[in-house]
PDB file of C-alpha atoms in Angstrom:
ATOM      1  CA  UNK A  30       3.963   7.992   3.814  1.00 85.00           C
ATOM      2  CA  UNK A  31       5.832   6.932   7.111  1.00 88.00           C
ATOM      3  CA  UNK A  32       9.555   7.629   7.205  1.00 91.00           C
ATOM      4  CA  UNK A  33      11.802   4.735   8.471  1.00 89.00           C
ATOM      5  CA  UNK A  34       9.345   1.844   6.907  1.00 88.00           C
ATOM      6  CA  UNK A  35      11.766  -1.252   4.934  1.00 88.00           C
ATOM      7  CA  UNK A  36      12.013  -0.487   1.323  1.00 88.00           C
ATOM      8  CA  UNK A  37      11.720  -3.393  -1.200  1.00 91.00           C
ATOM      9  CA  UNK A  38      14.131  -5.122  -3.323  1.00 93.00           C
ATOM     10  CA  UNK A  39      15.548  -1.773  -4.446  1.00 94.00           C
ATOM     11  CA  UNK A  40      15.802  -0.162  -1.196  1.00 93.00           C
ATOM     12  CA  UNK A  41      15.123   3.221  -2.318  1.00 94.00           C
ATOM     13  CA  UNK A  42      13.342   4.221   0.925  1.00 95.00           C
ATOM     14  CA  UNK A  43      10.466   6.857   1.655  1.00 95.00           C
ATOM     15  CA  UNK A  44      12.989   9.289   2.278  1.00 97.00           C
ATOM     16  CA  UNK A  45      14.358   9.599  -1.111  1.00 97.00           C
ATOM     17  CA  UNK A  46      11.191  10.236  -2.603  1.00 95.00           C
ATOM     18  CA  UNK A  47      10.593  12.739   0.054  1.00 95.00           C
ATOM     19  CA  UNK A  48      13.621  14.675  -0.539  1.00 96.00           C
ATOM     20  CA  UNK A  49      13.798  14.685  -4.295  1.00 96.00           C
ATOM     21  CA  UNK A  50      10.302  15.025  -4.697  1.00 93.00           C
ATOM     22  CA  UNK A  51       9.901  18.126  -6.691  1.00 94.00           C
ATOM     23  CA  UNK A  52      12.248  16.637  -9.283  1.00 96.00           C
ATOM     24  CA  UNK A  53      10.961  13.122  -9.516  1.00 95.00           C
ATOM     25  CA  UNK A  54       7.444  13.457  -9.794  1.00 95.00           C
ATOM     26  CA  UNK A  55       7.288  14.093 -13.539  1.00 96.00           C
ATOM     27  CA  UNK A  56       9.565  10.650 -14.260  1.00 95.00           C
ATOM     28  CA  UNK A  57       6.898   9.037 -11.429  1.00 95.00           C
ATOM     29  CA  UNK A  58       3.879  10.457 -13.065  1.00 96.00           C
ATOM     30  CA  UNK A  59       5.189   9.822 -16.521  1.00 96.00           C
ATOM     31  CA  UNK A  60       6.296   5.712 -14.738  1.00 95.00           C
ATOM     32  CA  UNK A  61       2.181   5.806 -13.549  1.00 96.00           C
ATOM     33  CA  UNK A  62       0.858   6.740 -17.067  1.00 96.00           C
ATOM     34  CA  UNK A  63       2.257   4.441 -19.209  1.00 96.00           C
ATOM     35  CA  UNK A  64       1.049   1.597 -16.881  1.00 96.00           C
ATOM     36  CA  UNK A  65      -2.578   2.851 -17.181  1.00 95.00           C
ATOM     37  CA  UNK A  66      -1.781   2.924 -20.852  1.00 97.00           C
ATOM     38  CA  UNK A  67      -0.655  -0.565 -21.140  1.00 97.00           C
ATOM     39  CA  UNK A  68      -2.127  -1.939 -18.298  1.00 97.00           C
ATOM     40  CA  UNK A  69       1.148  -3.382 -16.867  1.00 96.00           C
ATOM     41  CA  UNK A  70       3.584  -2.098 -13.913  1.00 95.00           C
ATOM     42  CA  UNK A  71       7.118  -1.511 -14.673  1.00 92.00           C
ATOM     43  CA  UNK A  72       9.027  -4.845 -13.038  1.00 91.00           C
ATOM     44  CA  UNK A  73      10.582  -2.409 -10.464  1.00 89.00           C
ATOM     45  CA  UNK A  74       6.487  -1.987  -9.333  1.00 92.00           C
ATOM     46  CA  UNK A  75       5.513  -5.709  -9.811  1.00 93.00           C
ATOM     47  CA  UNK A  76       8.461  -6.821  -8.161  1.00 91.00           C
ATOM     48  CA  UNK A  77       8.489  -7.422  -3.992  1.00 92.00           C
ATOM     49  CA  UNK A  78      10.402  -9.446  -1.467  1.00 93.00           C
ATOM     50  CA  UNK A  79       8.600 -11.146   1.412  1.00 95.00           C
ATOM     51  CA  UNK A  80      10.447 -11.876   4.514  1.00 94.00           C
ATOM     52  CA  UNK A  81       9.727 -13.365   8.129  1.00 95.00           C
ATOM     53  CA  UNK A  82       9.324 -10.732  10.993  1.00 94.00           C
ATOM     54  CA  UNK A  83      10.180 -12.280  14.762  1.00 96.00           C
ATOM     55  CA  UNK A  84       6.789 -11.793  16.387  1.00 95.00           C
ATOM     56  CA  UNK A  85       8.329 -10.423  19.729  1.00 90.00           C
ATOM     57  CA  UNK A  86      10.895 -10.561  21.806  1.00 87.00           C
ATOM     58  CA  UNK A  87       9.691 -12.899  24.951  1.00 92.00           C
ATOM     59  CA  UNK A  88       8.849 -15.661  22.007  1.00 95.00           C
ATOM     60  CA  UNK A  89      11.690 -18.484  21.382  1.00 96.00           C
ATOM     61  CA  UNK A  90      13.110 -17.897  18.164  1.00 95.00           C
ATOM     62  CA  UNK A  91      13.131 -21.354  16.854  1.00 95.00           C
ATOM     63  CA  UNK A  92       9.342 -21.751  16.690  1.00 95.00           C
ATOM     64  CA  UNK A  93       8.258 -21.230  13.297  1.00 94.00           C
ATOM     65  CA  UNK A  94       4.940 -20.300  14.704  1.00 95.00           C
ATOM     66  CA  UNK A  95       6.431 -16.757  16.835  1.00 96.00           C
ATOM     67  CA  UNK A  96       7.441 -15.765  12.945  1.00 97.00           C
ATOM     68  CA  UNK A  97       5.316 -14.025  10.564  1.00 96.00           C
ATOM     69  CA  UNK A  98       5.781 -13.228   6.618  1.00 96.00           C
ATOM     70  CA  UNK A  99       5.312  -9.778   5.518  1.00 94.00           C
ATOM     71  CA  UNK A 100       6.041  -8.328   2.036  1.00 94.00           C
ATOM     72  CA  UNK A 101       8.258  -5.513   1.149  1.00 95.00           C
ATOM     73  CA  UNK A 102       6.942  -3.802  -2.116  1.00 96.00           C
ATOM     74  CA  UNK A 103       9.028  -1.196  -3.981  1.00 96.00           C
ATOM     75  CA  UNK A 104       8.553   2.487  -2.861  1.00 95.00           C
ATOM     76  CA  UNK A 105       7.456   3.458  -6.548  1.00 95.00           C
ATOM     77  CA  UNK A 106       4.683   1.508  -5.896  1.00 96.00           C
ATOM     78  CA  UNK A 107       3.619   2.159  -2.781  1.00 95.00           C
ATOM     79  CA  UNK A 108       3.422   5.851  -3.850  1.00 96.00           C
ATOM     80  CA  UNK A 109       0.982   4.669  -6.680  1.00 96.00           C
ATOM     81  CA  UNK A 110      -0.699   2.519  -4.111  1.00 96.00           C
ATOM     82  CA  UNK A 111      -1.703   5.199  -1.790  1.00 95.00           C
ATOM     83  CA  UNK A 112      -2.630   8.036  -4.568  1.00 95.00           C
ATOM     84  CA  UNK A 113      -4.977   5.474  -5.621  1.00 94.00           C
ATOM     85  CA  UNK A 114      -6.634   4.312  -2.414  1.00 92.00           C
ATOM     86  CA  UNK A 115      -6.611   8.102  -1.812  1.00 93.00           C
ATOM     87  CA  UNK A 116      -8.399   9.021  -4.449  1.00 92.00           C
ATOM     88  CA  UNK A 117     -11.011   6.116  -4.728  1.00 90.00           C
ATOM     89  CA  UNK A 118     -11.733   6.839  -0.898  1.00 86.00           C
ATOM     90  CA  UNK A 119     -13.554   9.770  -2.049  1.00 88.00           C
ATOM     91  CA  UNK A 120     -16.009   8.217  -4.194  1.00 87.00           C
ATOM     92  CA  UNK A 121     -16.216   4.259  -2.419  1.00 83.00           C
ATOM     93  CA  UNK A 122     -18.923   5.812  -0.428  1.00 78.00           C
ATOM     94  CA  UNK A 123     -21.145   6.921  -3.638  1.00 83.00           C
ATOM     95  CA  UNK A 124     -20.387   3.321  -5.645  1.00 84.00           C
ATOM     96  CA  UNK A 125     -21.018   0.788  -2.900  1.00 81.00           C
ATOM     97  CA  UNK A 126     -24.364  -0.341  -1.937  1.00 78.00           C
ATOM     98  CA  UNK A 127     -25.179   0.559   1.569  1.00 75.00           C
ATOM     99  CA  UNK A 128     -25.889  -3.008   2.603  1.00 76.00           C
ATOM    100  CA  UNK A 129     -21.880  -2.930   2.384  1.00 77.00           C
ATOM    101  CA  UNK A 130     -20.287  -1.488   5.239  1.00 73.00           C
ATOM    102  CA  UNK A 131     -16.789  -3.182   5.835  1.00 72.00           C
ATOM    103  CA  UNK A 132     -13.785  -1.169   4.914  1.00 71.00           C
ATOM    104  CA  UNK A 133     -15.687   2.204   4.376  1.00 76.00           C
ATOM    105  CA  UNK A 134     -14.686   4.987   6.269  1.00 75.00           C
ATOM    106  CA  UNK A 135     -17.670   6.235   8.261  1.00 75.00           C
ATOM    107  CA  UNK A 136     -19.762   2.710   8.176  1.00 76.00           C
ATOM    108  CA  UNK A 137     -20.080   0.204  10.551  1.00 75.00           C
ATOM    109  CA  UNK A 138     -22.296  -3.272  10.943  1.00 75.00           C
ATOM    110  CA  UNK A 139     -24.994  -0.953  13.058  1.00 74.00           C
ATOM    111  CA  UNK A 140     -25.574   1.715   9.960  1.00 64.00           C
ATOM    112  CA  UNK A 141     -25.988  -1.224   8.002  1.00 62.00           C
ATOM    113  CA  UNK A 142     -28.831  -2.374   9.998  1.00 60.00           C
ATOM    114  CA  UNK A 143     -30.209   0.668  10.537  1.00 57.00           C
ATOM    115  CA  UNK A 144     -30.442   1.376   6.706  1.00 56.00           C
ATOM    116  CA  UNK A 145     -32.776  -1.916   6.105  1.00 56.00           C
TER     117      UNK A 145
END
């Protein structure tokens, strides 16, 4: 994960994580579990913020249109976030039809075609 990105409502940022790693990963892991076991988040995971980001610097502020919402999710969960994608990455290619090729690594619209 990218240092410097915005935290969420907590504002624990990346760098925390980072640098107390090796003693927060069993309270994460243990966080991770129990929502596989219930099938909820904690509220600190479910929880984000979205705010408007200027679109650049040569637009006029007051426009509405030069603005542009993004949301900032908790750092918890983004950790969660990526060890899944991560991890289903592996096996997307193995699951999904071939006639599918958006979003998988390694396919494009000519395989596709190709593979008919």
């Amino acid at each position: 994960m990218k240092n410097n990105s915005s935290p969420g409502i907590d504002g624990i940022p990346t760098e925390f994580y980072k640098f107390f790693g090796s003693r927060l990963k069993t309270y994460l892991m243990e966080s991770y579990l129990l929502s596989f076991e219930t099938g909820h988040l904690t509220l600190s995971q479910q929880r984000g913020m979205i705010i408007l980001l200027h679109k650049g610097k040569e637009l006029p502020r007051e426009d509405l249109g030069n603005w542009r919402p993004i949301s900032l999710s908790n750092t918890d969960y983004k950790i969660l976030a990526k060890a899944l994608a991560l991890h289903l990455n592996k096996v997307v290619g193995d699951i999904i039809t071939t006639d599918q090729s958006g979003f998988i690594k390694g396919r494009n619209i000519s395989t596709t075609q190709r593979n008919r």
